[in-house]
Amino acid sequence: MRKLLISMFFLLISLFVFTPVYAQEVEQETQEVAVQEVNNISGADTAFIIICAALVMIMTPGVALFYGGMVRRKNVLGTLMQSFVVLGIATVIWLVYGYSLAFGPDIGHVIGSLKWAFLDGVGFEPDPTYSSTIPHQLFMAFQMMFAILTPALITGAFAERFKFKSFILFIVIWLTIVYCPIAHWVWGQDGWIKNLGGLDFAGGLVVHIASGTSAFAAILIMGIRRGYHHEAMPPHNLPLTFIGAAILWIGWFGFNAGSALAASGLAVSAFVVTHIAAGAALISWSLSEWIYRGKPTVLGSISGAVAGLVAITPAAGFVTPVSALFIGLAGGAICFFAVNLKERFGYDDSLDVIGVHGVGGIAGALLTGIFATTLVNPDGADGGVTLLKIQVISVIATIVYAFVVSFIILKIIDKTMGLRVSDREELEGLDLSQHGESGYRF
């Protein structure tokens, strides 16, 4: 018994003596691993993605100006505000749970878990799942700018008639149950479209098809503007729209080239094909308009450039410059005729979100299935029947999900809060009725 007590005494002494030493060694090893991971960060890649994230952020004010110039004068501030307020709403959602749902550890190949809610575990060390050369928090911030831009695009479809408080609620719900799941499908680790082999380099599915399809659901429920078909509703300030388009074109370089997530040859390729496609679509839209209507217009040329930027987005990291030329030419012409369909069918897509972003995104995703090549990106795939089938499945799934869920969200809000402003408020304009301000005082 005495020997047992003596043994226990020396055991306790050894625990007090050696445990702090062991803990110190473990802590030192952990710090060494952390330092090693941080040391793997590329300064060039980090600086490049910071710049690209800033460029993508600027695209949302660019959308605000682009849309703001196309509405009537009494709605310019209301239109600007719809885009600008998304900067705040989406930022907070992304911090609290949005990033985790979109990119967090996979649940059933359809959504991320809440493990990274409030950016828990999203620090300065790289995450090898998404990018091994930049801080995880920078990747999160870059993707945040996409989450901000996408709902801002939808606003152009229902411009001049959406109640502001209902709009805020719609954006919160839409980001949560439409954008985040689709982003996980396409870009999240083990997302089902990613596992299927679907290609979407910078957001043809996640950004443009999702926003364009949701916009279609919105206008079906909301109906046409007061006076539509009976009175002229021309853009009130085309120079403002022109400035917005120029900002978008510049920002799109960050959008597409930044999606390479490194200052690399792939980023250069994405930059080059982005510019080529935009220029080609500008030409094809303008020529189509010239032939169809007798004159090329400024609004047509800038719409064509945006259509080309949309079409090349899913393909930007997978195609050659020559392929980008064909994608741009096709995208500009296809989107021109798609926009003109609203005159035939009578729906009121105020600022052509469906025709440019929805149709342009679909065209770009499908053309990616034809023109993609592993010579540009070994992590991609070669175009052909197999890839085209995968792209078709991805496009259909995105369209169906975004449309159905958006329709349900909007229908519920319409029945409870109402989506549209009153006839009197619409006649007065959103600037005064929703915000108590006027864009111009002469």
Tab-separated table of C-alpha atoms in Angstrom:
chain	number	residue	atom	x	y	z
A	1	MET	CA	0.000	0.000	0.000
A	2	ARG	CA	2.825	2.361	0.916
A	3	LYS	CA	4.509	1.639	-2.449
A	4	LEU	CA	1.239	2.407	-4.262
A	5	LEU	CA	0.869	5.752	-2.466
A	6	ILE	CA	4.496	6.657	-3.190
A	7	SER	CA	3.995	5.756	-6.871
A	8	MET	CA	0.856	7.900	-7.089
A	9	PHE	CA	2.684	10.791	-5.397
A	10	PHE	CA	5.524	10.717	-7.945
A	11	LEU	CA	2.957	10.368	-10.779
A	12	LEU	CA	1.186	13.562	-9.679
A	13	ILE	CA	4.508	15.374	-9.373
A	14	SER	CA	5.458	14.303	-12.906
A	15	LEU	CA	2.119	15.486	-14.297
A	16	PHE	CA	2.595	18.947	-12.791
A	17	VAL	CA	6.158	19.099	-14.073
A	18	PHE	CA	5.788	17.707	-17.598
A	19	THR	CA	2.245	18.738	-18.633
A	20	PRO	CA	3.094	22.451	-19.066
A	21	VAL	CA	6.174	21.458	-21.030
A	22	TYR	CA	4.121	19.172	-23.269
A	23	ALA	CA	1.405	21.796	-23.709
A	24	GLN	CA	4.041	24.342	-24.644
A	25	GLU	CA	5.476	21.953	-27.243
A	26	VAL	CA	1.997	21.315	-28.730
A	27	GLU	CA	1.258	25.036	-28.844
A	28	GLN	CA	4.618	25.681	-30.488
A	29	GLU	CA	3.968	22.986	-33.087
A	30	THR	CA	0.498	24.452	-33.820
A	31	GLN	CA	1.983	27.906	-34.244
A	32	GLU	CA	4.663	26.519	-36.548
A	33	VAL	CA	2.003	24.848	-38.717
A	34	ALA	CA	-0.007	28.092	-38.810
A	35	VAL	CA	3.070	30.102	-39.750
A	36	GLN	CA	3.926	27.573	-42.454
A	37	GLU	CA	0.401	27.864	-43.903
A	38	VAL	CA	0.548	31.659	-43.857
A	39	ASN	CA	3.975	31.518	-45.485
A	40	ASN	CA	2.386	29.613	-48.388
A	41	ILE	CA	0.363	32.723	-49.242
A	42	SER	CA	1.436	34.367	-52.493
A	43	GLY	CA	1.774	38.116	-52.203
A	44	ALA	CA	1.147	38.544	-55.926
A	45	ASP	CA	-2.001	36.400	-55.893
A	46	THR	CA	-3.292	38.137	-52.779
A	47	ALA	CA	-2.770	41.621	-54.192
A	48	PHE	CA	-4.366	40.574	-57.484
A	49	ILE	CA	-7.514	39.166	-55.865
A	50	ILE	CA	-7.876	42.188	-53.569
A	51	ILE	CA	-7.926	44.382	-56.682
A	52	CYS	CA	-10.340	42.028	-58.459
A	53	ALA	CA	-12.682	41.957	-55.450
A	54	ALA	CA	-12.727	45.762	-55.478
A	55	LEU	CA	-13.496	45.753	-59.213
A	56	VAL	CA	-16.415	43.371	-58.710
A	57	MET	CA	-17.726	45.536	-55.868
A	58	ILE	CA	-17.692	48.586	-58.169
A	59	MET	CA	-19.916	46.666	-60.607
A	60	THR	CA	-22.916	47.039	-58.281
A	61	PRO	CA	-22.831	50.870	-58.352
A	62	GLY	CA	-22.178	50.403	-62.081
A	63	VAL	CA	-25.430	48.434	-62.371
A	64	ALA	CA	-27.182	51.190	-60.407
A	65	LEU	CA	-26.023	53.832	-62.909
A	66	PHE	CA	-26.707	51.551	-65.892
A	67	TYR	CA	-30.278	50.933	-64.744
A	68	GLY	CA	-30.786	54.420	-63.307
A	69	GLY	CA	-30.266	56.120	-66.642
A	70	MET	CA	-32.790	53.852	-68.385
A	71	VAL	CA	-35.770	54.535	-66.137
A	72	ARG	CA	-37.922	57.663	-66.142
A	73	ARG	CA	-36.659	60.708	-64.259
A	74	LYS	CA	-39.081	60.253	-61.366
A	75	ASN	CA	-37.633	56.803	-60.593
A	76	VAL	CA	-33.894	57.348	-60.858
A	77	LEU	CA	-33.194	57.488	-57.102
A	78	GLY	CA	-35.486	54.539	-56.376
A	79	THR	CA	-33.592	52.492	-58.962
A	80	LEU	CA	-30.190	53.563	-57.627
A	81	MET	CA	-31.280	52.747	-54.089
A	82	GLN	CA	-32.415	49.220	-54.946
A	83	SER	CA	-28.951	48.339	-56.174
A	84	PHE	CA	-27.053	50.252	-53.508
A	85	VAL	CA	-28.957	48.856	-50.518
A	86	VAL	CA	-28.000	45.336	-51.608
A	87	LEU	CA	-24.392	46.245	-50.767
A	88	GLY	CA	-25.389	46.410	-47.118
A	89	ILE	CA	-27.924	43.577	-46.972
A	90	ALA	CA	-25.837	40.988	-48.814
A	91	THR	CA	-22.669	41.891	-46.896
A	92	VAL	CA	-24.306	41.200	-43.536
A	93	ILE	CA	-25.982	37.998	-44.746
A	94	TRP	CA	-22.688	36.749	-46.177
A	95	LEU	CA	-20.947	37.367	-42.859
A	96	VAL	CA	-23.625	35.786	-40.665
A	97	TYR	CA	-24.445	32.636	-42.642
A	98	GLY	CA	-24.399	33.158	-46.419
A	99	TYR	CA	-20.771	32.230	-47.045
A	100	SER	CA	-21.110	29.133	-44.898
A	101	LEU	CA	-24.238	27.972	-46.737
A	102	ALA	CA	-22.622	28.552	-50.141
A	103	PHE	CA	-19.081	27.292	-49.507
A	104	GLY	CA	-19.105	25.569	-46.122
A	105	PRO	CA	-18.699	21.818	-45.553
A	106	ASP	CA	-21.125	19.965	-47.800
A	107	ILE	CA	-24.518	18.606	-46.747
A	108	GLY	CA	-26.030	16.219	-49.270
A	109	HIS	CA	-24.318	17.910	-52.241
A	110	VAL	CA	-26.951	20.699	-52.166
A	111	ILE	CA	-25.964	23.139	-49.409
A	112	GLY	CA	-23.131	23.997	-47.058
A	113	SER	CA	-23.350	23.584	-43.305
A	114	LEU	CA	-23.298	26.462	-40.808
A	115	LYS	CA	-19.823	25.526	-39.594
A	116	TRP	CA	-18.406	28.777	-40.983
A	117	ALA	CA	-21.254	31.015	-39.739
A	118	PHE	CA	-20.000	34.422	-38.549
A	119	LEU	CA	-16.784	33.481	-40.390
A	120	ASP	CA	-15.826	31.049	-37.658
A	121	GLY	CA	-12.719	29.289	-38.971
A	122	VAL	CA	-12.423	31.665	-41.937
A	123	GLY	CA	-9.107	33.316	-41.193
A	124	PHE	CA	-5.945	34.531	-42.864
A	125	GLU	CA	-4.523	31.105	-43.629
A	126	PRO	CA	-5.371	29.637	-47.075
A	127	ASP	CA	-8.092	27.048	-47.493
A	128	PRO	CA	-6.688	24.428	-49.892
A	129	THR	CA	-10.206	23.416	-50.957
A	130	TYR	CA	-10.778	26.727	-52.737
A	131	SER	CA	-7.433	28.472	-53.065
A	132	SER	CA	-4.086	27.512	-51.600
A	133	THR	CA	-2.244	30.779	-52.269
A	134	ILE	CA	-4.540	33.471	-50.856
A	135	PRO	CA	-6.065	33.950	-47.389
A	136	HIS	CA	-9.352	32.134	-46.875
A	137	GLN	CA	-10.918	35.414	-45.769
A	138	LEU	CA	-9.965	37.024	-49.078
A	139	PHE	CA	-11.649	34.225	-51.022
A	140	MET	CA	-14.731	34.821	-48.869
A	141	ALA	CA	-14.637	38.565	-49.625
A	142	PHE	CA	-14.223	37.973	-53.365
A	143	GLN	CA	-17.241	35.675	-53.413
A	144	MET	CA	-19.175	38.189	-51.306
A	145	MET	CA	-19.032	40.659	-54.189
A	146	PHE	CA	-20.730	38.124	-56.459
A	147	ALA	CA	-23.469	37.619	-53.873
A	148	ILE	CA	-23.977	41.392	-53.772
A	149	LEU	CA	-24.098	41.880	-57.534
A	150	THR	CA	-26.496	39.068	-58.411
A	151	PRO	CA	-29.698	40.300	-56.706
A	152	ALA	CA	-28.900	43.835	-57.903
A	153	LEU	CA	-29.203	42.536	-61.469
A	154	ILE	CA	-32.765	41.341	-60.849
A	155	THR	CA	-33.972	44.848	-60.000
A	156	GLY	CA	-33.934	45.940	-63.633
A	157	ALA	CA	-36.840	43.654	-64.511
A	158	PHE	CA	-39.334	45.146	-62.052
A	159	ALA	CA	-37.968	48.700	-62.094
A	160	GLU	CA	-40.375	51.566	-61.352
A	161	ARG	CA	-42.989	49.541	-59.451
A	162	PHE	CA	-41.561	47.509	-56.534
A	163	LYS	CA	-42.406	48.535	-52.944
A	164	PHE	CA	-39.137	49.180	-51.117
A	165	LYS	CA	-39.866	47.341	-47.852
A	166	SER	CA	-41.088	44.310	-49.812
A	167	PHE	CA	-37.958	44.500	-51.930
A	168	ILE	CA	-35.729	44.289	-48.849
A	169	LEU	CA	-37.534	41.186	-47.582
A	170	PHE	CA	-37.343	39.571	-51.021
A	171	ILE	CA	-33.587	40.129	-51.242
A	172	VAL	CA	-32.957	38.613	-47.797
A	173	ILE	CA	-34.969	35.472	-48.569
A	174	TRP	CA	-33.731	35.168	-52.154
A	175	LEU	CA	-30.069	35.297	-51.189
A	176	THR	CA	-30.672	32.681	-48.505
A	177	ILE	CA	-32.657	30.022	-50.351
A	178	VAL	CA	-31.907	30.697	-54.028
A	179	TYR	CA	-28.416	32.139	-54.413
A	180	CYS	CA	-26.597	30.222	-51.667
A	181	PRO	CA	-27.787	26.732	-52.723
A	182	ILE	CA	-27.057	27.336	-56.427
A	183	ALA	CA	-23.614	28.731	-55.578
A	184	HIS	CA	-22.934	25.578	-53.555
A	185	TRP	CA	-24.122	23.297	-56.363
A	186	VAL	CA	-21.746	24.909	-58.844
A	187	TRP	CA	-18.730	26.111	-56.826
A	188	GLY	CA	-18.956	24.538	-53.381
A	189	GLN	CA	-16.852	21.530	-52.488
A	190	ASP	CA	-18.908	18.420	-53.407
A	191	GLY	CA	-21.761	20.466	-54.911
A	192	TRP	CA	-23.718	18.198	-57.241
A	193	ILE	CA	-23.201	20.248	-60.435
A	194	LYS	CA	-19.494	20.518	-59.679
A	195	ASN	CA	-19.326	16.752	-59.130
A	196	LEU	CA	-21.274	16.210	-62.355
A	197	GLY	CA	-18.595	18.106	-64.264
A	198	GLY	CA	-20.568	21.255	-65.068
A	199	LEU	CA	-18.432	24.250	-66.014
A	200	ASP	CA	-19.194	27.772	-64.841
A	201	PHE	CA	-16.013	29.759	-64.512
A	202	ALA	CA	-17.375	33.037	-63.172
A	203	GLY	CA	-21.149	32.876	-62.801
A	204	GLY	CA	-23.117	32.089	-65.952
A	205	LEU	CA	-25.319	29.752	-63.940
A	206	VAL	CA	-24.935	31.216	-60.446
A	207	VAL	CA	-25.211	34.892	-61.357
A	208	HIS	CA	-26.856	35.437	-64.731
A	209	ILE	CA	-29.214	32.507	-65.259
A	210	ALA	CA	-30.322	32.611	-61.613
A	211	SER	CA	-30.998	36.359	-61.729
A	212	GLY	CA	-32.608	36.331	-65.176
A	213	THR	CA	-34.911	33.432	-64.321
A	214	SER	CA	-35.908	34.988	-60.995
A	215	ALA	CA	-36.598	38.246	-62.812
A	216	PHE	CA	-39.020	36.398	-65.098
A	217	ALA	CA	-40.876	35.029	-62.067
A	218	ALA	CA	-41.095	38.565	-60.652
A	219	ILE	CA	-42.626	40.185	-63.721
A	220	LEU	CA	-45.183	37.404	-64.120
A	221	ILE	CA	-46.488	38.142	-60.628
A	222	MET	CA	-46.119	41.928	-60.655
A	223	GLY	CA	-47.502	42.628	-64.098
A	224	ILE	CA	-46.767	45.568	-66.355
A	225	ARG	CA	-46.094	49.168	-65.397
A	226	ARG	CA	-48.948	51.639	-65.313
A	227	GLY	CA	-49.271	53.061	-68.828
A	228	TYR	CA	-47.088	50.393	-70.463
A	229	HIS	CA	-48.075	49.891	-74.146
A	230	HIS	CA	-49.964	53.210	-74.058
A	231	GLU	CA	-47.299	55.813	-73.341
A	232	ALA	CA	-43.643	56.261	-74.223
A	233	MET	CA	-41.172	55.303	-71.500
A	234	PRO	CA	-37.756	56.173	-72.983
A	235	PRO	CA	-34.569	56.294	-70.897
A	236	HIS	CA	-34.304	59.675	-69.192
A	237	ASN	CA	-30.482	59.888	-69.154
A	238	LEU	CA	-28.529	57.748	-71.607
A	239	PRO	CA	-25.141	59.288	-70.686
A	240	LEU	CA	-25.717	57.944	-67.149
A	241	THR	CA	-26.394	54.500	-68.600
A	242	PHE	CA	-23.292	54.810	-70.777
A	243	ILE	CA	-21.147	55.547	-67.691
A	244	GLY	CA	-22.669	52.549	-65.911
A	245	ALA	CA	-21.893	50.285	-68.868
A	246	ALA	CA	-18.282	51.496	-68.954
A	247	ILE	CA	-17.910	50.746	-65.227
A	248	LEU	CA	-19.384	47.286	-65.783
A	249	TRP	CA	-16.984	46.507	-68.621
A	250	ILE	CA	-14.010	47.493	-66.476
A	251	GLY	CA	-15.333	45.651	-63.430
A	252	TRP	CA	-15.946	42.526	-65.468
A	253	PHE	CA	-12.200	42.040	-65.814
A	254	GLY	CA	-12.084	41.523	-62.052
A	255	PHE	CA	-15.201	39.368	-62.258
A	256	ASN	CA	-13.762	36.938	-64.824
A	257	ALA	CA	-9.982	37.211	-64.533
A	258	GLY	CA	-10.238	37.188	-60.737
A	259	SER	CA	-12.076	33.872	-60.866
A	260	ALA	CA	-8.728	32.275	-61.710
A	261	LEU	CA	-7.923	33.074	-58.041
A	262	ALA	CA	-4.287	33.693	-58.901
A	263	ALA	CA	-2.139	36.100	-60.878
A	264	SER	CA	-1.571	33.455	-63.536
A	265	GLY	CA	-1.736	32.658	-67.216
A	266	LEU	CA	-5.324	31.523	-66.748
A	267	ALA	CA	-6.211	34.966	-65.387
A	268	VAL	CA	-4.612	36.555	-68.447
A	269	SER	CA	-6.594	34.252	-70.732
A	270	ALA	CA	-9.845	35.100	-68.943
A	271	PHE	CA	-9.054	38.816	-69.199
A	272	VAL	CA	-8.367	38.619	-72.937
A	273	VAL	CA	-11.411	36.541	-73.896
A	274	THR	CA	-13.664	38.750	-71.771
A	275	HIS	CA	-12.684	41.825	-73.737
A	276	ILE	CA	-12.911	40.074	-77.106
A	277	ALA	CA	-16.399	38.717	-76.444
A	278	ALA	CA	-17.689	42.111	-75.284
A	279	GLY	CA	-16.353	43.834	-78.375
A	280	ALA	CA	-17.735	41.158	-80.704
A	281	ALA	CA	-21.183	41.302	-79.095
A	282	LEU	CA	-21.226	45.089	-79.356
A	283	ILE	CA	-20.731	44.695	-83.105
A	284	SER	CA	-23.276	41.885	-83.604
A	285	TRP	CA	-26.001	43.613	-81.557
A	286	SER	CA	-25.431	46.932	-83.359
A	287	LEU	CA	-25.486	45.261	-86.786
A	288	SER	CA	-28.652	43.360	-85.898
A	289	GLU	CA	-30.290	46.579	-84.739
A	290	TRP	CA	-29.119	48.429	-87.844
A	291	ILE	CA	-30.607	45.781	-90.111
A	292	TYR	CA	-33.778	45.291	-88.082
A	293	ARG	CA	-34.565	48.928	-87.192
A	294	GLY	CA	-32.573	50.945	-89.701
A	295	LYS	CA	-30.269	52.697	-87.206
A	296	PRO	CA	-27.717	51.585	-84.619
A	297	THR	CA	-28.277	53.207	-81.228
A	298	VAL	CA	-26.065	54.028	-78.264
A	299	LEU	CA	-28.356	52.025	-75.967
A	300	GLY	CA	-28.093	49.082	-78.351
A	301	SER	CA	-24.303	49.188	-78.494
A	302	ILE	CA	-23.861	49.270	-74.718
A	303	SER	CA	-26.516	46.571	-74.277
A	304	GLY	CA	-24.617	44.460	-76.785
A	305	ALA	CA	-21.362	44.866	-74.882
A	306	VAL	CA	-23.052	43.773	-71.650
A	307	ALA	CA	-24.614	40.805	-73.473
A	308	GLY	CA	-21.153	39.722	-74.621
A	309	LEU	CA	-19.781	40.037	-71.104
A	310	VAL	CA	-22.632	37.891	-69.816
A	311	ALA	CA	-22.184	35.233	-72.503
A	312	ILE	CA	-18.441	34.836	-71.935
A	313	THR	CA	-18.711	34.661	-68.135
A	314	PRO	CA	-19.206	30.874	-67.778
A	315	ALA	CA	-16.644	30.191	-70.513
A	316	ALA	CA	-13.961	32.735	-69.601
A	317	GLY	CA	-11.543	30.250	-68.064
A	318	PHE	CA	-12.062	27.479	-70.595
A	319	VAL	CA	-11.973	28.914	-74.141
A	320	THR	CA	-9.503	30.400	-76.611
A	321	PRO	CA	-9.666	33.966	-77.980
A	322	VAL	CA	-11.067	32.722	-81.310
A	323	SER	CA	-13.817	30.827	-79.500
A	324	ALA	CA	-14.541	33.967	-77.478
A	325	LEU	CA	-15.045	35.841	-80.744
A	326	PHE	CA	-17.758	33.378	-81.802
A	327	ILE	CA	-19.349	33.397	-78.336
A	328	GLY	CA	-19.480	37.197	-78.380
A	329	LEU	CA	-20.932	37.404	-81.892
A	330	ALA	CA	-23.552	34.795	-81.065
A	331	GLY	CA	-24.340	36.290	-77.669
A	332	GLY	CA	-24.921	39.790	-79.014
A	333	ALA	CA	-27.266	38.670	-81.800
A	334	ILE	CA	-29.161	36.143	-79.658
A	335	CYS	CA	-29.729	38.639	-76.842
A	336	PHE	CA	-30.878	41.328	-79.297
A	337	PHE	CA	-33.636	39.096	-80.627
A	338	ALA	CA	-34.482	37.823	-77.141
A	339	VAL	CA	-35.016	41.400	-75.915
A	340	ASN	CA	-37.343	42.077	-78.829
A	341	LEU	CA	-39.536	39.132	-77.865
A	342	LYS	CA	-41.104	41.215	-75.090
A	343	GLU	CA	-42.728	43.378	-77.742
A	344	ARG	CA	-44.292	40.288	-79.292
A	345	PHE	CA	-45.442	38.633	-76.064
A	346	GLY	CA	-46.270	41.792	-74.120
A	347	TYR	CA	-44.422	41.160	-70.867
A	348	ASP	CA	-42.781	44.125	-69.134
A	349	ASP	CA	-39.117	43.366	-68.482
A	350	SER	CA	-38.354	47.013	-67.787
A	351	LEU	CA	-34.609	47.012	-68.388
A	352	ASP	CA	-34.123	43.738	-70.306
A	353	VAL	CA	-32.781	41.548	-67.513
A	354	ILE	CA	-34.340	38.395	-68.979
A	355	GLY	CA	-33.180	39.034	-72.528
A	356	VAL	CA	-29.609	40.002	-71.600
A	357	HIS	CA	-28.738	38.178	-68.387
A	358	GLY	CA	-31.103	35.201	-68.554
A	359	VAL	CA	-30.762	34.392	-72.244
A	360	GLY	CA	-27.140	35.536	-72.413
A	361	GLY	CA	-26.241	33.307	-69.473
A	362	ILE	CA	-27.975	30.312	-71.056
A	363	ALA	CA	-26.247	30.900	-74.391
A	364	GLY	CA	-22.856	31.248	-72.712
A	365	ALA	CA	-23.283	28.111	-70.599
A	366	LEU	CA	-24.278	26.012	-73.602
A	367	LEU	CA	-21.537	27.426	-75.822
A	368	THR	CA	-19.067	26.557	-73.071
A	369	GLY	CA	-20.097	22.950	-73.635
A	370	ILE	CA	-19.040	23.317	-77.265
A	371	PHE	CA	-15.911	25.484	-77.140
A	372	ALA	CA	-14.241	24.529	-73.839
A	373	THR	CA	-10.771	23.040	-74.134
A	374	THR	CA	-8.272	21.626	-71.662
A	375	LEU	CA	-5.528	23.357	-73.627
A	376	VAL	CA	-6.636	26.545	-71.882
A	377	ASN	CA	-7.519	25.010	-68.524
A	378	PRO	CA	-6.468	21.433	-67.683
A	379	ASP	CA	-8.939	21.462	-64.787
A	380	GLY	CA	-11.821	22.002	-67.194
A	381	ALA	CA	-13.024	19.688	-69.945
A	382	ASP	CA	-13.072	19.437	-73.716
A	383	GLY	CA	-16.217	20.548	-75.510
A	384	GLY	CA	-18.345	17.884	-77.134
A	385	VAL	CA	-21.538	15.911	-76.752
A	386	THR	CA	-20.736	14.718	-73.226
A	387	LEU	CA	-19.930	18.144	-71.841
A	388	LEU	CA	-22.841	19.746	-73.683
A	389	LYS	CA	-25.254	17.266	-72.050
A	390	ILE	CA	-23.848	18.157	-68.642
A	391	GLN	CA	-24.237	21.871	-69.396
A	392	VAL	CA	-27.837	21.356	-70.499
A	393	ILE	CA	-28.651	19.513	-67.264
A	394	SER	CA	-26.968	22.259	-65.226
A	395	VAL	CA	-28.847	25.010	-67.053
A	396	ILE	CA	-32.239	23.314	-66.717
A	397	ALA	CA	-31.722	22.601	-63.025
A	398	THR	CA	-30.752	26.227	-62.346
A	399	ILE	CA	-33.695	27.608	-64.326
A	400	VAL	CA	-36.271	25.353	-62.677
A	401	TYR	CA	-35.008	25.872	-59.138
A	402	ALA	CA	-34.533	29.641	-59.412
A	403	PHE	CA	-37.897	30.174	-61.107
A	404	VAL	CA	-39.999	27.966	-58.836
A	405	VAL	CA	-38.489	29.145	-55.554
A	406	SER	CA	-38.497	32.818	-56.609
A	407	PHE	CA	-42.128	32.535	-57.718
A	408	ILE	CA	-43.117	31.084	-54.345
A	409	ILE	CA	-41.184	33.745	-52.404
A	410	LEU	CA	-42.717	36.584	-54.396
A	411	LYS	CA	-46.217	35.117	-54.242
A	412	ILE	CA	-46.066	34.871	-50.445
A	413	ILE	CA	-44.759	38.428	-50.094
A	414	ASP	CA	-47.417	39.670	-52.512
A	415	LYS	CA	-50.197	38.047	-50.467
A	416	THR	CA	-48.876	39.344	-47.137
A	417	MET	CA	-47.175	42.704	-47.725
A	418	GLY	CA	-47.839	43.442	-51.368
A	419	LEU	CA	-45.125	43.757	-53.997
A	420	ARG	CA	-46.236	46.832	-55.903
A	421	VAL	CA	-46.600	50.402	-54.877
A	422	SER	CA	-50.079	51.862	-55.244
A	423	ASP	CA	-51.210	53.429	-58.528
A	424	ARG	CA	-50.857	56.877	-56.957
A	425	GLU	CA	-47.327	56.130	-55.738
A	426	GLU	CA	-46.322	54.702	-59.098
A	427	LEU	CA	-47.678	57.774	-60.863
A	428	GLU	CA	-45.801	60.003	-58.431
A	429	GLY	CA	-42.598	57.975	-58.866
A	430	LEU	CA	-40.500	55.879	-56.510
A	431	ASP	CA	-38.154	58.749	-55.678
A	432	LEU	CA	-40.819	60.719	-53.822
A	433	SER	CA	-43.191	57.944	-52.778
A	434	GLN	CA	-40.569	55.561	-51.363
A	435	HIS	CA	-37.693	57.857	-50.364
A	436	GLY	CA	-39.036	61.413	-50.168
A	437	GLU	CA	-36.355	62.730	-52.505
A	438	SER	CA	-36.012	63.989	-56.039
A	439	GLY	CA	-33.150	63.130	-58.333
A	440	TYR	CA	-33.201	66.468	-60.131
A	441	ARG	CA	-34.164	69.978	-59.058
A	442	PHE	CA	-34.282	72.603	-61.797
